[in-house]
mmCIF file of C-alpha atoms (C1' of nucleotides) and ligand atoms in Angstrom:
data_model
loop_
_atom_site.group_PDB
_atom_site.id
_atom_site.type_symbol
_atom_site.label_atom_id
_atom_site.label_comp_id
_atom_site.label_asym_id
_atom_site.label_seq_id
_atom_site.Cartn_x
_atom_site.Cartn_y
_atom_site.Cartn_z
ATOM 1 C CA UNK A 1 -15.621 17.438 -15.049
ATOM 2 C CA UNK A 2 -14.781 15.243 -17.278
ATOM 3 C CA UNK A 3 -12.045 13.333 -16.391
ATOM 4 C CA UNK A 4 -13.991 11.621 -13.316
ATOM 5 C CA UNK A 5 -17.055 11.331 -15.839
ATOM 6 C CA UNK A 6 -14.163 9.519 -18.440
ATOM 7 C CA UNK A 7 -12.931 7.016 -16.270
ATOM 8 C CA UNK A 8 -16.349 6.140 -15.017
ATOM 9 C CA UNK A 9 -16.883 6.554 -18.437
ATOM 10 C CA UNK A 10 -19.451 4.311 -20.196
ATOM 11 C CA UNK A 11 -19.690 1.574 -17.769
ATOM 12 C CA UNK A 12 -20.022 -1.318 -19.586
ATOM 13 C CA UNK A 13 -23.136 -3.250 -18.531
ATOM 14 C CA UNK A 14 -21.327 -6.833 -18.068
ATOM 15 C CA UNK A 15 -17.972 -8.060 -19.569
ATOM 16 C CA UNK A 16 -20.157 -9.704 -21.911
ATOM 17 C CA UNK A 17 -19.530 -6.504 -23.544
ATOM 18 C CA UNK A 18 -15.850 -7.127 -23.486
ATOM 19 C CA UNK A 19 -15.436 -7.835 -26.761
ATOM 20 C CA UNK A 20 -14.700 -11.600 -27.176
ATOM 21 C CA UNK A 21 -10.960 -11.813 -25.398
ATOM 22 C CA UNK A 22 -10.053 -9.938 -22.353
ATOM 23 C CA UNK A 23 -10.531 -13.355 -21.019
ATOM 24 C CA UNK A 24 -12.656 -12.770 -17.609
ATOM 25 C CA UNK A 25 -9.425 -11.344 -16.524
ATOM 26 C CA UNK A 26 -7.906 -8.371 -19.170
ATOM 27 C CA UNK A 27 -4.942 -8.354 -17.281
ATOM 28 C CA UNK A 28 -2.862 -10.733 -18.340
ATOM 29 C CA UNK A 29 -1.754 -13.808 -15.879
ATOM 30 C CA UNK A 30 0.554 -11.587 -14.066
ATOM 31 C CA UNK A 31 -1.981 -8.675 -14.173
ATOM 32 C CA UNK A 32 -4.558 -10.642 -12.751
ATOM 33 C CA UNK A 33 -3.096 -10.969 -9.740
ATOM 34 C CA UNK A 34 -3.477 -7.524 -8.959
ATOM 35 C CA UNK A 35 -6.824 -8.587 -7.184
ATOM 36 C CA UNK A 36 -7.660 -5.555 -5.630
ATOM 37 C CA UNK A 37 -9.949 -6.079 -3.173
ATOM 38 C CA UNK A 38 -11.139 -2.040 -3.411
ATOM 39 C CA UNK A 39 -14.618 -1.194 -3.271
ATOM 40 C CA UNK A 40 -14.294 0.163 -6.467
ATOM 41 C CA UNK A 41 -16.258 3.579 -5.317
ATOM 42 C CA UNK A 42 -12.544 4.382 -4.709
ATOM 43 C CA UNK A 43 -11.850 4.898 -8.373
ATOM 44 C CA UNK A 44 -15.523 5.873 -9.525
ATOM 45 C CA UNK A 45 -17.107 8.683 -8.713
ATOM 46 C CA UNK A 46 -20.678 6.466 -8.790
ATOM 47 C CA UNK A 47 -22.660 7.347 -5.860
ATOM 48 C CA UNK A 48 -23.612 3.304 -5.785
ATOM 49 C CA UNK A 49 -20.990 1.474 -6.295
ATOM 50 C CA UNK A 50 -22.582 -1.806 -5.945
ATOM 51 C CA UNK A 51 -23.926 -1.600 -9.259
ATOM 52 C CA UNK A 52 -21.093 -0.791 -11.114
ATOM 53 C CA UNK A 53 -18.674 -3.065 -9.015
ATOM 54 C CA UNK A 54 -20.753 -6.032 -10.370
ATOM 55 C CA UNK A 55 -19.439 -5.287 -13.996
ATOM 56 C CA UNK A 56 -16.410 -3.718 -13.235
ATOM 57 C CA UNK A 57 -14.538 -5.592 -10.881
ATOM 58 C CA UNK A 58 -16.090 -9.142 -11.116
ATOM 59 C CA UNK A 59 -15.380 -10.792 -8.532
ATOM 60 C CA UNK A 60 -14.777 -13.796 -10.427
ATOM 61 C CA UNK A 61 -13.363 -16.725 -8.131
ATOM 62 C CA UNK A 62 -11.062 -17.485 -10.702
ATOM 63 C CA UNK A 63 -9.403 -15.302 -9.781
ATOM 64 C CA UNK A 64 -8.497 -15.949 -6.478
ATOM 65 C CA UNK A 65 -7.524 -19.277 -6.937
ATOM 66 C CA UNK A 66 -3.519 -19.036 -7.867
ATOM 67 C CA UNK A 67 -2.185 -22.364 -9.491
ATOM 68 C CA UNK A 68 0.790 -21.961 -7.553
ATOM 69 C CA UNK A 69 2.360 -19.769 -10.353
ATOM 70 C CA UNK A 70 1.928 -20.311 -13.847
ATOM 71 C CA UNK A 71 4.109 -23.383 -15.569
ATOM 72 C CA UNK A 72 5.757 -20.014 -16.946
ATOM 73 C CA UNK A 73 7.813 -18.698 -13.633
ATOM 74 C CA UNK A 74 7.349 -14.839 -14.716
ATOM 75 C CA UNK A 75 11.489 -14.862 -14.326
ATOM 76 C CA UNK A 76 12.049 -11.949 -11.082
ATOM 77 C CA UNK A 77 12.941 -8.368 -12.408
ATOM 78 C CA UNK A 78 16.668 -8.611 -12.160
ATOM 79 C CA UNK A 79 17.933 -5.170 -11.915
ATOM 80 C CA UNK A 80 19.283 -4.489 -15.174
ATOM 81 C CA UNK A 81 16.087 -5.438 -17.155
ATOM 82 C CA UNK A 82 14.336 -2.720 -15.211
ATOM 83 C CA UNK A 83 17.442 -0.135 -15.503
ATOM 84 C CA UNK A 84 17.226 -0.508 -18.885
ATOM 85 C CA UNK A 85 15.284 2.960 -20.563
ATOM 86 C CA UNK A 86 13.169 1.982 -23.433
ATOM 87 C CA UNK A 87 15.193 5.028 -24.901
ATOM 88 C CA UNK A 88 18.164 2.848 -25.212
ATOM 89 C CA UNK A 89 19.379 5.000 -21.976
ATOM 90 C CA UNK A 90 21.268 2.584 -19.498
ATOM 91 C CA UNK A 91 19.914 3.381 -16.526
ATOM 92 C CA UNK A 92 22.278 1.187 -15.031
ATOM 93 C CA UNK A 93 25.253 2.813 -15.215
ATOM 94 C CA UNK A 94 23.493 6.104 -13.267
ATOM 95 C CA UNK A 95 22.282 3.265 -10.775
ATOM 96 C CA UNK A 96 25.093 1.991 -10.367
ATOM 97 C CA UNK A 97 26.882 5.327 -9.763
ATOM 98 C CA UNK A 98 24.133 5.883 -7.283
ATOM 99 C CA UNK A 99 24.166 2.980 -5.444
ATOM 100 C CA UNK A 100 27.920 3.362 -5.236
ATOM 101 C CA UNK A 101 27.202 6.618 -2.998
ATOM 102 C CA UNK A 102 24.661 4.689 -0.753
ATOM 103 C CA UNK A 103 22.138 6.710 -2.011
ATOM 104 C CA UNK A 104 19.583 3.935 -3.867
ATOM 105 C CA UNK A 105 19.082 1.728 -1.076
ATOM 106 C CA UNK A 106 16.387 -0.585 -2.688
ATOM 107 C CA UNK A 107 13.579 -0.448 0.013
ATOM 108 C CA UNK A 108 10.268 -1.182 -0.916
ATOM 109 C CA UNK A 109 8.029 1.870 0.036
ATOM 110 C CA UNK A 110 5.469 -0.969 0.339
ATOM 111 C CA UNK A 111 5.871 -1.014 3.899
ATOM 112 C CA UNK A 112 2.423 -0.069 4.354
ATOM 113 C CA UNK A 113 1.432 1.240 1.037
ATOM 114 C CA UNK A 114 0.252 -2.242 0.762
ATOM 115 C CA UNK A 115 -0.845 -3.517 3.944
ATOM 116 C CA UNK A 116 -4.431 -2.608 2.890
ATOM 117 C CA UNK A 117 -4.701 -1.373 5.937
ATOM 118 C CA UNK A 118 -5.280 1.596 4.745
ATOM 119 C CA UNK A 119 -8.567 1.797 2.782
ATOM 120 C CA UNK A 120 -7.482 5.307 1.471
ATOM 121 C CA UNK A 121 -5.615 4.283 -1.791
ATOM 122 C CA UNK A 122 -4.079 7.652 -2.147
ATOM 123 C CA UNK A 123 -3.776 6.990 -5.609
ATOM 124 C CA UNK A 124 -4.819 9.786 -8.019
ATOM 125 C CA UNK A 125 -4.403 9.197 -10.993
ATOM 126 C CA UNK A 126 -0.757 9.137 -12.429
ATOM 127 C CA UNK A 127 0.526 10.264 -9.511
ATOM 128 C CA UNK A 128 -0.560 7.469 -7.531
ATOM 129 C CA UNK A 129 1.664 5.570 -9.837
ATOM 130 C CA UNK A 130 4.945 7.070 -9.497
ATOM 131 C CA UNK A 131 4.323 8.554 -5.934
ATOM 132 C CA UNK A 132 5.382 5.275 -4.435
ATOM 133 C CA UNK A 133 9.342 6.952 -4.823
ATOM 134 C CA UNK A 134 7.808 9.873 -3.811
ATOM 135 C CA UNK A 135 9.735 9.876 0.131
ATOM 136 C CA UNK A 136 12.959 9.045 -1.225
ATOM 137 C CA UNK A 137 13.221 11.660 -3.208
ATOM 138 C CA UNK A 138 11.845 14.178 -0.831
ATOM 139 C CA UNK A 139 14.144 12.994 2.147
ATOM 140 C CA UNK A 140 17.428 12.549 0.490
ATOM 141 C CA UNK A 141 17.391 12.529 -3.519
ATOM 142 C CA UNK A 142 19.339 15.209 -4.833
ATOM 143 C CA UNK A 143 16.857 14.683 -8.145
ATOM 144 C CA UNK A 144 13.750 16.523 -8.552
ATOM 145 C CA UNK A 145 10.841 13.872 -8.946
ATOM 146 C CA UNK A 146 10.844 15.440 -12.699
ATOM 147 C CA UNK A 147 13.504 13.495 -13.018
ATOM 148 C CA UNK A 148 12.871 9.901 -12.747
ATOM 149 C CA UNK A 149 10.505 9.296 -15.393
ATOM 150 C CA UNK A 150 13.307 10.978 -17.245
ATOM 151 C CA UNK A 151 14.816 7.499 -18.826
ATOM 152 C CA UNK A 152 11.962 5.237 -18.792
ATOM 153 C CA UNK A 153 12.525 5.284 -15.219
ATOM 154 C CA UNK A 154 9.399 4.979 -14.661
ATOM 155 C CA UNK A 155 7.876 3.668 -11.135
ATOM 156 C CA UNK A 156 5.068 3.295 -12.080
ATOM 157 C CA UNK A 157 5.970 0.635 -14.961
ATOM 158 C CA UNK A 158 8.443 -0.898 -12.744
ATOM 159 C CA UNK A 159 7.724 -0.683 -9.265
ATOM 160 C CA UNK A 160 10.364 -1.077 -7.369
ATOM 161 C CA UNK A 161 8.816 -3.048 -4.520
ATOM 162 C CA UNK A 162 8.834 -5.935 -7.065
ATOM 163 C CA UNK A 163 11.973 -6.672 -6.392
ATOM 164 C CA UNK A 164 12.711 -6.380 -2.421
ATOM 165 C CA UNK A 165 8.792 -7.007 -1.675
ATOM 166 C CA UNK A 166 8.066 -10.356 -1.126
ATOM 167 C CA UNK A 167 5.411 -12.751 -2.944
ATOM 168 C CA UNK A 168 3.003 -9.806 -3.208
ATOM 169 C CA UNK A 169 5.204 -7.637 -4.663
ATOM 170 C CA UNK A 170 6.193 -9.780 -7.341
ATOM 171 C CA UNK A 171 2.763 -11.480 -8.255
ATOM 172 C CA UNK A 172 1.148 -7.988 -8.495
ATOM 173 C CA UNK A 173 3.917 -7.369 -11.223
ATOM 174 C CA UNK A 174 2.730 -5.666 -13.916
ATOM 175 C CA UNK A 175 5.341 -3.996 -15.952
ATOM 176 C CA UNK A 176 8.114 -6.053 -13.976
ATOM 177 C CA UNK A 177 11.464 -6.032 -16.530
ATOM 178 C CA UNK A 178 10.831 -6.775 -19.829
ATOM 179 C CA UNK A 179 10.978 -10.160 -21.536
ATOM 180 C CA UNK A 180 14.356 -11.465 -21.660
ATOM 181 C CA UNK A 181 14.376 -12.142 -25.226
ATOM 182 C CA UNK A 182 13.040 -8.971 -26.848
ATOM 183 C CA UNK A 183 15.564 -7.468 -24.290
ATOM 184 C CA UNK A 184 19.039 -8.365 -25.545
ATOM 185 C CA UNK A 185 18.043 -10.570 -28.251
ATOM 186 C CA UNK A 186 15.576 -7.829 -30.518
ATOM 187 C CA UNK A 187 18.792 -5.946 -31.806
ATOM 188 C CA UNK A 188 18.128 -2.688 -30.736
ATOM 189 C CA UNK A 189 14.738 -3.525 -31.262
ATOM 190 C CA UNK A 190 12.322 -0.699 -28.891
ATOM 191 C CA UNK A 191 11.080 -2.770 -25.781
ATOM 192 C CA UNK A 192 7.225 -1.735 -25.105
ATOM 193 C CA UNK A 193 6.297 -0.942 -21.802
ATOM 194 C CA UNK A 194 3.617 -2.268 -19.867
ATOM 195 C CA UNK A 195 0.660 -1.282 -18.035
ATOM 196 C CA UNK A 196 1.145 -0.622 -14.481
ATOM 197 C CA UNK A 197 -1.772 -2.312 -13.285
ATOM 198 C CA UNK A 198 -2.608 -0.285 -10.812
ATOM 199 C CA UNK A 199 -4.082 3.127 -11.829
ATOM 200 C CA UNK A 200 -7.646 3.290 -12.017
ATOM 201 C CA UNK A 201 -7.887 2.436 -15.777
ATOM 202 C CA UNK A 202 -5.790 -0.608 -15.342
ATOM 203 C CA UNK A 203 -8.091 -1.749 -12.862
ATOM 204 C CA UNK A 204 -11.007 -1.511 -14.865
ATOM 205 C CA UNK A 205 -11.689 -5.131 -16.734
ATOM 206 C CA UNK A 206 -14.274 -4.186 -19.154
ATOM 207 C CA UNK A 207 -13.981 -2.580 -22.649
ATOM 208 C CA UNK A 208 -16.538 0.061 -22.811
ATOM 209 C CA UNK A 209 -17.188 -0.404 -26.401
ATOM 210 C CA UNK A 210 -17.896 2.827 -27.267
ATOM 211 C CA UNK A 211 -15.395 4.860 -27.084
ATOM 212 C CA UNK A 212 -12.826 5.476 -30.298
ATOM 213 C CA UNK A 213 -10.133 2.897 -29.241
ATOM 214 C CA UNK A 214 -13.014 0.470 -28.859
ATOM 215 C CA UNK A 215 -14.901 0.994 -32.038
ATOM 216 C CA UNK A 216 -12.019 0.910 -33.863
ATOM 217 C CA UNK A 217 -9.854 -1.692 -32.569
ATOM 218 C CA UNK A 218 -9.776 -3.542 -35.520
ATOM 219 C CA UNK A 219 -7.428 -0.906 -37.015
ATOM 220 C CA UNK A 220 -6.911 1.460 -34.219
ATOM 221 C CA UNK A 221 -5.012 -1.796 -32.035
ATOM 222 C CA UNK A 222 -5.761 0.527 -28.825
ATOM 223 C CA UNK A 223 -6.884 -0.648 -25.584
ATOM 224 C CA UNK A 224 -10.183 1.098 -24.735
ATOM 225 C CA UNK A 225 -9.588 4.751 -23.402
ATOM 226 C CA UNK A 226 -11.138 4.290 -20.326
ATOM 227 C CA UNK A 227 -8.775 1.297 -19.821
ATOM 228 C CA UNK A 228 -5.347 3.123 -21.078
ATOM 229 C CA UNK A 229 -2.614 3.650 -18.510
ATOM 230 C CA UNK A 230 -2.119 6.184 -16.344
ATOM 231 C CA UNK A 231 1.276 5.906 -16.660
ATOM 232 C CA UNK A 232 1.475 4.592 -20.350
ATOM 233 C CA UNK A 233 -0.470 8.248 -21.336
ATOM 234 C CA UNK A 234 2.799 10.156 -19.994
ATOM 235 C CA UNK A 235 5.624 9.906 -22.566
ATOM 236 C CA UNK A 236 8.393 7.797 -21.200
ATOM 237 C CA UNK A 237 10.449 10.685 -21.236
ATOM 238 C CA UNK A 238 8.599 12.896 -19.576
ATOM 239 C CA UNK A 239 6.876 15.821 -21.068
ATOM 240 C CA UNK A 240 10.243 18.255 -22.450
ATOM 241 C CA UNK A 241 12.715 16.208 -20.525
ATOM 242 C CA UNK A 242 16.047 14.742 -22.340
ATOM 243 C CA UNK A 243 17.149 11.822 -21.032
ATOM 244 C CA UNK A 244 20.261 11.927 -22.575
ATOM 245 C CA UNK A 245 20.714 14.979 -20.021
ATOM 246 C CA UNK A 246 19.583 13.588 -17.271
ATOM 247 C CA UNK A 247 21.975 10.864 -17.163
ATOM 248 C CA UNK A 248 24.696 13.142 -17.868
ATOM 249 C CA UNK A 249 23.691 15.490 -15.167
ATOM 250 C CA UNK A 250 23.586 12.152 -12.924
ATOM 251 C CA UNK A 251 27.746 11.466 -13.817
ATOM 252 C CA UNK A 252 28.365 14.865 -13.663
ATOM 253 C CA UNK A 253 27.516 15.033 -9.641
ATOM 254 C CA UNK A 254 29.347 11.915 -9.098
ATOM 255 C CA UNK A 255 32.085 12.093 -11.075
ATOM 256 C CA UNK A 256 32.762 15.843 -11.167
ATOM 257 C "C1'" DT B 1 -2.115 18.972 -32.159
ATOM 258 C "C1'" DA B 2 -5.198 15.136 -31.761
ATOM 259 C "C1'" DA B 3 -6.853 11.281 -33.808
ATOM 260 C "C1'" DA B 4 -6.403 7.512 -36.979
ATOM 261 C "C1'" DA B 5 -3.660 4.128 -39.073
ATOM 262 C "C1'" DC B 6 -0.032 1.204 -39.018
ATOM 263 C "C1'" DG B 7 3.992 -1.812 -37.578
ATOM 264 C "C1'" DT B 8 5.229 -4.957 -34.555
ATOM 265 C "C1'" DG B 9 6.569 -6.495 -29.742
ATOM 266 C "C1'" DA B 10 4.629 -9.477 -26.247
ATOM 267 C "C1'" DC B 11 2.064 -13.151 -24.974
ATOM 268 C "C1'" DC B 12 -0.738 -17.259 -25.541
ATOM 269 C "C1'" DG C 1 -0.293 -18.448 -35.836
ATOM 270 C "C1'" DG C 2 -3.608 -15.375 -33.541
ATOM 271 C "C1'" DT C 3 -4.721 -11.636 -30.478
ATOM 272 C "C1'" DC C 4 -3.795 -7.646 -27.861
ATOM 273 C "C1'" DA C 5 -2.065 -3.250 -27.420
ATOM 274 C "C1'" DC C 6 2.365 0.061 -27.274
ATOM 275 C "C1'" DG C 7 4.903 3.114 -30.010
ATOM 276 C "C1'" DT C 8 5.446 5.494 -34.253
ATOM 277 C "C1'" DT C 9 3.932 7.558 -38.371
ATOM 278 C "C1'" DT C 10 0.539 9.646 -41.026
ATOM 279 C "C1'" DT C 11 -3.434 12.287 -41.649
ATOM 280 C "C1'" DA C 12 -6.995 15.740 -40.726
HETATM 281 ZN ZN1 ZN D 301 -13.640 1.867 -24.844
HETATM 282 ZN ZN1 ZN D 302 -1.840 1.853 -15.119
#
DNA sequence: TAAAACGTGACC
DNA sequence: GGTCACGTTTTA
């Protein structure tokens, strides 16, 4: 009863209320793009939604209109950027021992998921998130779902669609690969994961303002709790999972 | 164990 | 150089 209260949580009047940044968009230029045309009663348990809509979804026109990509080309997810664990854990080389067995074939489980045709975002919560890889695993992974988020792996940070999925795909990237140069270049430096932009706290644009995160921001540095990410909550490990295991267990069944 | 504080990566 | 916010450390 209180997580559906949370996330409706204090609805901010007006983004007036957004403290002074979280520029009419929060999400940042490729965030934004994640223009979800949901009637936001989808992630709100409000019985009117128009109300709330208004301040949290703003349908700002700004928005809409794309300036045929930012002078910065957000450079595409190549695969290693996203293969890379923020644990340090190459998830390449397990990739790449998959792939070699024909078992990652790289299809975008967007084939509908995103069509919109669908009003029913089956997307509760963190699950929504991650579920995308859901099939895959279910028809023919020999990994338990468990095991995915096990090296940073995480869909919902890097959705795989964003790579085979056309335009959409790849302007609603959120937590696409990480910059280049904090990737290589940081020295071992920890690479931050991003948002995923698409849980229901990602999609909210306003700063509440009231809860901890917000009053304290000046020392806290937190996004507002009703804004945090699903996905970002989970530890990137997974709750009691080594990674360092999984990846062995991952040689071990391909290379004895 | 959760919350607060802090350091700093990422982005502008 | 400033802001935002993720991840880690410290504190309660
Ligand atoms: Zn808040
Ligand atoms: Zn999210």
């Amino acid at each position: 009863m209180s997580t559906a209260v949370d996330i409706a949580g204090p609805s901010s009047p007006d983004q007036a209320h957004s403290s002074a940044k979280i520029p009419n968009e929060p999400l940042r230029p490729s965030l934004k793009r994640s223009n979800h045309p949901y009637s936001l009663s989808h992630y709100i348990s409000t019985p009117s939604p128009a109300v709330d809509v208004k301040g949290l979804i703003q349908p700002s026109p700004a928005q809409e209109q794309r300036p045929t990509q930012p002078s910065k080309p957000r450079r595409a997810p190549s695969w290693p950027d996203m293969w890379e664990s923020p644990s340090g854990l190459h998830l390449a080389h397990a990739a790449e021992l998959l792939m070699r067995a024909g078992l990652l074939a790289l299809t975008p489980a967007t084939t509908e998921q995103a069509s919109g045709s669908g009003p029913e975002e089956d997307e509760e919560d963190s699950s929504g998130c991650s579920t995308d890889f859901q099939p895959f695993l279910g028809a023919w992974f020999p990994f338990s779902p468990a095991l995915f988020p096990l090296a940073g792996f995480q869909m919902g940070g890097g959705h795989w669609r964003s790579t085979a999925v056309g335009a959409e795909g790849i302007e609603g990237l959120v937590a696409e690969g990480y910059s280049p140069s904090s990737l290589g270049g940081g020295g071992g430096g920890r690479r931050k994961r991003k948002r995923c932009g698409e849980c229901v706290p990602c999609r909210r644009q306003t700063n509440c303002e009231q809860c901890s995160s917000c009053r304290n921001r000046k020392r806290g540095h937190q996004i507002c709790k009703y804004r945090k990410c699903e996905e970002l909550k989970r530890k990137p490990g997974g709750p009691g999972f080594d990674s360092r295991l999984g990846l062995k267990w991952v040689k071990h069944l391909f290379e004895g």
